[in-house]
Amino acid sequence: MTDDANAPWLIVGLGNPGPEYAGNRHNVGFMVVDLLAERMGGKFKRAGKAQAQVVEGRIGPPGPANRRVVLAKPMSYMNLSGGPVTALRDFYKVPTAHVVAVHDELDIDYGVLRLKIGGGDNGHNGLKSMTKSMGAEYHRLRFGIGRPPGRMQVADFVLKDFSSTERKELDYFVDRAADAVECLVTEGLERAQSAYNA
């Protein structure tokens, strides 16, 4: 395995492929890595045999804090994210502690961010699949989407687009989430938590 300090990072946006899912709350991970790709000036392309799209590039200022990163969007549907992520981790020789899952989180208010490493999946099928495939010791950027209103089922809520009210602030929150990922990769978890965990 490569020296961990210089090893690349794998930033995984969790979501479902296809235009019908693009604006869903469950796809906020895709939105964040799309923005990171735009900042790096890269375009997603199919990743060899892995069922995913990737962009390779660098994050951070010139010098020691500059990091090699692979942005990824699994194309396997949320519940099967683990296979493609593990294949990419192995192909790019990324330590599990350098894997970051960017995902929607029901138990946090809309737009609130939480960074952590390890832990349970809290019923999130994308995380469940990743943990089953490679263990739990990867980073997570949890993007709050809040709880469904009234009696709406969780499955229906996460597969609906953000509301018109939520969309007014969505770009700002996605931008902040992308900043949090960059901070995590270049400055470490503690620094990113103190800056972005509300």
mmCIF file of C-alpha atoms in Angstrom:
data_model
loop_
_atom_site.group_PDB
_atom_site.id
_atom_site.type_symbol
_atom_site.label_atom_id
_atom_site.label_comp_id
_atom_site.label_asym_id
_atom_site.label_seq_id
_atom_site.Cartn_x
_atom_site.Cartn_y
_atom_site.Cartn_z
ATOM 1 C CA MET A 1 0.000 0.000 0.000
ATOM 2 C CA THR A 2 1.200 3.517 -0.740
ATOM 3 C CA ASP A 3 2.306 5.870 2.032
ATOM 4 C CA ASP A 4 -1.014 7.046 3.497
ATOM 5 C CA ALA A 5 -0.060 10.724 3.618
ATOM 6 C CA ASN A 6 0.548 10.762 -0.135
ATOM 7 C CA ALA A 7 -2.148 8.257 -1.074
ATOM 8 C CA PRO A 8 -4.992 9.532 -3.267
ATOM 9 C CA TRP A 9 -8.472 10.279 -1.927
ATOM 10 C CA LEU A 10 -11.668 8.771 -3.326
ATOM 11 C CA ILE A 11 -14.652 11.129 -3.004
ATOM 12 C CA VAL A 12 -17.867 9.220 -3.636
ATOM 13 C CA GLY A 13 -21.147 10.993 -4.267
ATOM 14 C CA LEU A 14 -24.013 8.638 -3.499
ATOM 15 C CA GLY A 15 -27.106 8.752 -5.690
ATOM 16 C CA ASN A 16 -29.079 6.997 -8.415
ATOM 17 C CA PRO A 17 -28.186 7.238 -12.124
ATOM 18 C CA GLY A 18 -30.594 8.626 -14.713
ATOM 19 C CA PRO A 19 -32.326 11.944 -15.381
ATOM 20 C CA GLU A 20 -35.489 10.966 -13.469
ATOM 21 C CA TYR A 21 -33.477 10.912 -10.208
ATOM 22 C CA ALA A 22 -31.210 13.901 -10.854
ATOM 23 C CA GLY A 23 -33.035 16.422 -8.623
ATOM 24 C CA ASN A 24 -33.997 13.967 -5.839
ATOM 25 C CA ARG A 25 -32.978 14.548 -2.227
ATOM 26 C CA HIS A 26 -31.283 11.116 -2.380
ATOM 27 C CA ASN A 27 -28.986 12.477 -5.117
ATOM 28 C CA VAL A 28 -27.414 15.337 -3.213
ATOM 29 C CA GLY A 29 -24.129 13.359 -3.149
ATOM 30 C CA PHE A 30 -24.051 13.452 -6.962
ATOM 31 C CA MET A 31 -24.719 17.216 -6.856
ATOM 32 C CA VAL A 32 -21.731 17.830 -4.560
ATOM 33 C CA VAL A 33 -19.242 15.770 -6.614
ATOM 34 C CA ASP A 34 -20.563 17.373 -9.818
ATOM 35 C CA LEU A 35 -19.632 20.761 -8.356
ATOM 36 C CA LEU A 36 -16.196 19.498 -7.262
ATOM 37 C CA ALA A 37 -15.607 18.195 -10.810
ATOM 38 C CA GLU A 38 -16.612 21.587 -12.208
ATOM 39 C CA ARG A 39 -14.141 23.313 -9.861
ATOM 40 C CA MET A 40 -11.371 20.944 -11.030
ATOM 41 C CA GLY A 41 -12.298 21.507 -14.677
ATOM 42 C CA GLY A 42 -12.959 17.779 -15.203
ATOM 43 C CA LYS A 43 -15.725 15.810 -16.903
ATOM 44 C CA PHE A 44 -17.030 12.484 -15.587
ATOM 45 C CA LYS A 45 -16.193 9.468 -17.702
ATOM 46 C CA ARG A 46 -16.817 5.742 -17.412
ATOM 47 C CA ALA A 47 -14.294 4.032 -15.119
ATOM 48 C CA GLY A 48 -12.955 0.929 -16.859
ATOM 49 C CA LYS A 49 -14.651 -2.167 -15.472
ATOM 50 C CA ALA A 50 -16.042 -0.472 -12.350
ATOM 51 C CA GLN A 51 -19.722 0.425 -12.570
ATOM 52 C CA ALA A 52 -19.038 4.105 -11.963
ATOM 53 C CA GLN A 53 -18.139 7.427 -13.535
ATOM 54 C CA VAL A 54 -14.969 9.181 -12.376
ATOM 55 C CA VAL A 55 -12.964 12.371 -12.642
ATOM 56 C CA GLU A 56 -9.289 12.411 -11.638
ATOM 57 C CA GLY A 57 -7.626 15.615 -10.511
ATOM 58 C CA ARG A 58 -6.128 17.547 -7.617
ATOM 59 C CA ILE A 59 -7.566 19.559 -4.734
ATOM 60 C CA GLY A 60 -5.795 22.187 -2.683
ATOM 61 C CA PRO A 61 -3.149 24.876 -3.066
ATOM 62 C CA PRO A 62 0.231 24.101 -4.662
ATOM 63 C CA GLY A 63 2.615 22.480 -2.194
ATOM 64 C CA PRO A 64 2.299 19.805 0.485
ATOM 65 C CA ALA A 65 -1.469 20.294 1.016
ATOM 66 C CA ASN A 66 -2.192 19.542 -2.668
ATOM 67 C CA ARG A 67 -3.936 16.168 -2.915
ATOM 68 C CA ARG A 68 -4.630 13.727 -5.723
ATOM 69 C CA VAL A 69 -8.330 12.878 -5.770
ATOM 70 C CA VAL A 70 -10.698 10.662 -7.678
ATOM 71 C CA LEU A 71 -14.310 11.838 -7.730
ATOM 72 C CA ALA A 72 -16.796 9.021 -8.294
ATOM 73 C CA LYS A 73 -20.487 8.487 -8.966
ATOM 74 C CA PRO A 74 -21.491 4.808 -8.694
ATOM 75 C CA MET A 75 -23.847 3.906 -11.556
ATOM 76 C CA SER A 76 -25.203 0.803 -9.819
ATOM 77 C CA TYR A 77 -28.155 2.411 -8.002
ATOM 78 C CA MET A 78 -27.873 3.439 -4.380
ATOM 79 C CA ASN A 79 -28.463 0.030 -2.750
ATOM 80 C CA LEU A 80 -25.516 -1.515 -4.638
ATOM 81 C CA SER A 81 -22.957 1.287 -4.214
ATOM 82 C CA GLY A 82 -20.459 -0.872 -2.303
ATOM 83 C CA GLY A 83 -19.267 -2.976 -5.259
ATOM 84 C CA PRO A 84 -18.254 -0.084 -7.543
ATOM 85 C CA VAL A 85 -16.725 1.911 -4.650
ATOM 86 C CA THR A 86 -14.608 -1.038 -3.486
ATOM 87 C CA ALA A 87 -13.468 -1.716 -7.069
ATOM 88 C CA LEU A 88 -12.360 1.928 -7.424
ATOM 89 C CA ARG A 89 -10.662 1.918 -4.019
ATOM 90 C CA ASP A 90 -8.638 -1.150 -5.013
ATOM 91 C CA PHE A 91 -7.851 0.087 -8.529
ATOM 92 C CA TYR A 92 -6.567 3.496 -7.356
ATOM 93 C CA LYS A 93 -4.884 2.012 -4.244
ATOM 94 C CA VAL A 94 -6.816 4.281 -1.879
ATOM 95 C CA PRO A 95 -6.676 3.494 1.872
ATOM 96 C CA THR A 96 -10.214 3.041 3.260
ATOM 97 C CA ALA A 97 -9.601 6.039 5.563
ATOM 98 C CA HIS A 98 -9.160 8.169 2.404
ATOM 99 C CA VAL A 99 -12.610 7.255 1.083
ATOM 100 C CA VAL A 100 -15.298 9.940 1.607
ATOM 101 C CA ALA A 101 -19.000 9.163 1.095
ATOM 102 C CA VAL A 102 -21.115 12.260 0.440
ATOM 103 C CA HIS A 103 -24.751 11.427 1.198
ATOM 104 C CA ASP A 104 -28.177 12.671 2.276
ATOM 105 C CA GLU A 105 -29.028 12.378 5.988
ATOM 106 C CA LEU A 106 -32.608 12.293 7.336
ATOM 107 C CA ASP A 107 -31.753 12.952 10.986
ATOM 108 C CA ILE A 108 -30.192 16.360 10.351
ATOM 109 C CA ASP A 109 -32.059 19.554 9.432
ATOM 110 C CA TYR A 110 -32.009 20.635 5.810
ATOM 111 C CA GLY A 111 -28.655 22.056 4.704
ATOM 112 C CA VAL A 112 -26.789 21.235 7.930
ATOM 113 C CA LEU A 113 -23.496 19.357 7.407
ATOM 114 C CA ARG A 114 -21.769 16.797 9.609
ATOM 115 C CA LEU A 115 -18.375 15.233 8.937
ATOM 116 C CA LYS A 116 -17.223 12.059 10.653
ATOM 117 C CA ILE A 117 -15.279 8.852 10.160
ATOM 118 C CA GLY A 118 -16.760 5.407 10.791
ATOM 119 C CA GLY A 119 -20.047 4.667 12.523
ATOM 120 C CA GLY A 120 -23.331 3.013 11.574
ATOM 121 C CA ASP A 121 -25.365 3.444 8.392
ATOM 122 C CA ASN A 122 -28.499 4.861 10.106
ATOM 123 C CA GLY A 123 -30.691 2.948 7.649
ATOM 124 C CA HIS A 124 -29.036 4.540 4.589
ATOM 125 C CA ASN A 125 -28.831 1.822 1.919
ATOM 126 C CA GLY A 126 -25.852 3.355 0.110
ATOM 127 C CA LEU A 127 -23.793 3.383 3.320
ATOM 128 C CA LYS A 128 -25.050 -0.085 4.237
ATOM 129 C CA SER A 129 -23.756 -1.430 0.921
ATOM 130 C CA MET A 130 -20.392 0.358 1.245
ATOM 131 C CA THR A 131 -19.861 -0.844 4.831
ATOM 132 C CA LYS A 132 -20.756 -4.425 3.917
ATOM 133 C CA SER A 133 -18.271 -4.273 1.055
ATOM 134 C CA MET A 134 -15.267 -2.615 2.734
ATOM 135 C CA GLY A 135 -15.867 -2.028 6.444
ATOM 136 C CA ALA A 136 -17.044 1.149 8.188
ATOM 137 C CA GLU A 137 -13.803 3.107 8.595
ATOM 138 C CA TYR A 138 -14.350 5.628 5.807
ATOM 139 C CA HIS A 139 -15.254 9.309 6.088
ATOM 140 C CA ARG A 140 -18.800 10.546 5.634
ATOM 141 C CA LEU A 141 -20.068 13.986 4.764
ATOM 142 C CA ARG A 142 -23.685 13.919 5.893
ATOM 143 C CA PHE A 143 -25.881 16.488 4.139
ATOM 144 C CA GLY A 144 -29.056 17.132 6.121
ATOM 145 C CA ILE A 145 -32.363 16.772 4.263
ATOM 146 C CA GLY A 146 -34.625 16.664 7.332
ATOM 147 C CA ARG A 147 -37.494 14.284 7.994
ATOM 148 C CA PRO A 148 -40.507 13.729 5.713
ATOM 149 C CA PRO A 149 -43.553 15.851 6.524
ATOM 150 C CA GLY A 150 -46.684 14.297 8.049
ATOM 151 C CA ARG A 151 -47.082 10.643 7.217
ATOM 152 C CA MET A 152 -45.018 10.581 4.046
ATOM 153 C CA GLN A 153 -42.910 7.435 3.794
ATOM 154 C CA VAL A 154 -39.129 7.893 3.976
ATOM 155 C CA ALA A 155 -38.661 6.060 0.640
ATOM 156 C CA ASP A 156 -41.059 8.478 -1.097
ATOM 157 C CA PHE A 157 -39.469 11.525 0.541
ATOM 158 C CA VAL A 158 -35.866 10.767 -0.462
ATOM 159 C CA LEU A 159 -36.893 9.994 -4.055
ATOM 160 C CA LYS A 160 -38.693 13.325 -4.443
ATOM 161 C CA ASP A 161 -37.006 16.472 -5.732
ATOM 162 C CA PHE A 162 -36.121 19.223 -3.282
ATOM 163 C CA SER A 163 -39.090 21.549 -2.739
ATOM 164 C CA SER A 164 -39.189 24.957 -4.407
ATOM 165 C CA THR A 165 -38.405 26.581 -1.027
ATOM 166 C CA GLU A 166 -35.439 24.242 -0.479
ATOM 167 C CA ARG A 167 -34.151 24.854 -4.001
ATOM 168 C CA LYS A 168 -33.708 28.557 -3.242
ATOM 169 C CA GLU A 169 -30.865 27.643 -0.866
ATOM 170 C CA LEU A 170 -29.707 24.374 -2.451
ATOM 171 C CA ASP A 171 -26.866 25.869 -4.512
ATOM 172 C CA TYR A 172 -25.468 27.582 -1.416
ATOM 173 C CA PHE A 173 -25.595 24.380 0.662
ATOM 174 C CA VAL A 174 -24.067 22.243 -2.127
ATOM 175 C CA ASP A 175 -21.294 24.841 -2.497
ATOM 176 C CA ARG A 176 -20.638 24.703 1.255
ATOM 177 C CA ALA A 177 -20.573 20.889 1.171
ATOM 178 C CA ALA A 178 -17.987 20.980 -1.642
ATOM 179 C CA ASP A 179 -15.906 23.407 0.471
ATOM 180 C CA ALA A 180 -16.161 20.974 3.416
ATOM 181 C CA VAL A 181 -14.847 18.088 1.279
ATOM 182 C CA GLU A 182 -11.914 20.216 0.091
ATOM 183 C CA CYS A 183 -11.136 21.212 3.689
ATOM 184 C CA LEU A 184 -11.289 17.574 4.860
ATOM 185 C CA VAL A 185 -8.888 16.426 2.140
ATOM 186 C CA THR A 186 -6.372 19.265 2.507
ATOM 187 C CA GLU A 187 -6.538 20.098 6.227
ATOM 188 C CA GLY A 188 -7.873 16.973 7.953
ATOM 189 C CA LEU A 189 -11.032 15.891 9.751
ATOM 190 C CA GLU A 190 -10.705 17.990 12.925
ATOM 191 C CA ARG A 191 -10.182 21.220 11.038
ATOM 192 C CA ALA A 192 -13.082 20.440 8.692
ATOM 193 C CA GLN A 193 -15.375 19.517 11.596
ATOM 194 C CA SER A 194 -14.647 22.732 13.470
ATOM 195 C CA ALA A 195 -15.262 24.785 10.322
ATOM 196 C CA TYR A 196 -18.345 23.008 8.913
ATOM 197 C CA ASN A 197 -20.111 20.931 11.594
ATOM 198 C CA ALA A 198 -22.859 23.294 12.702
#
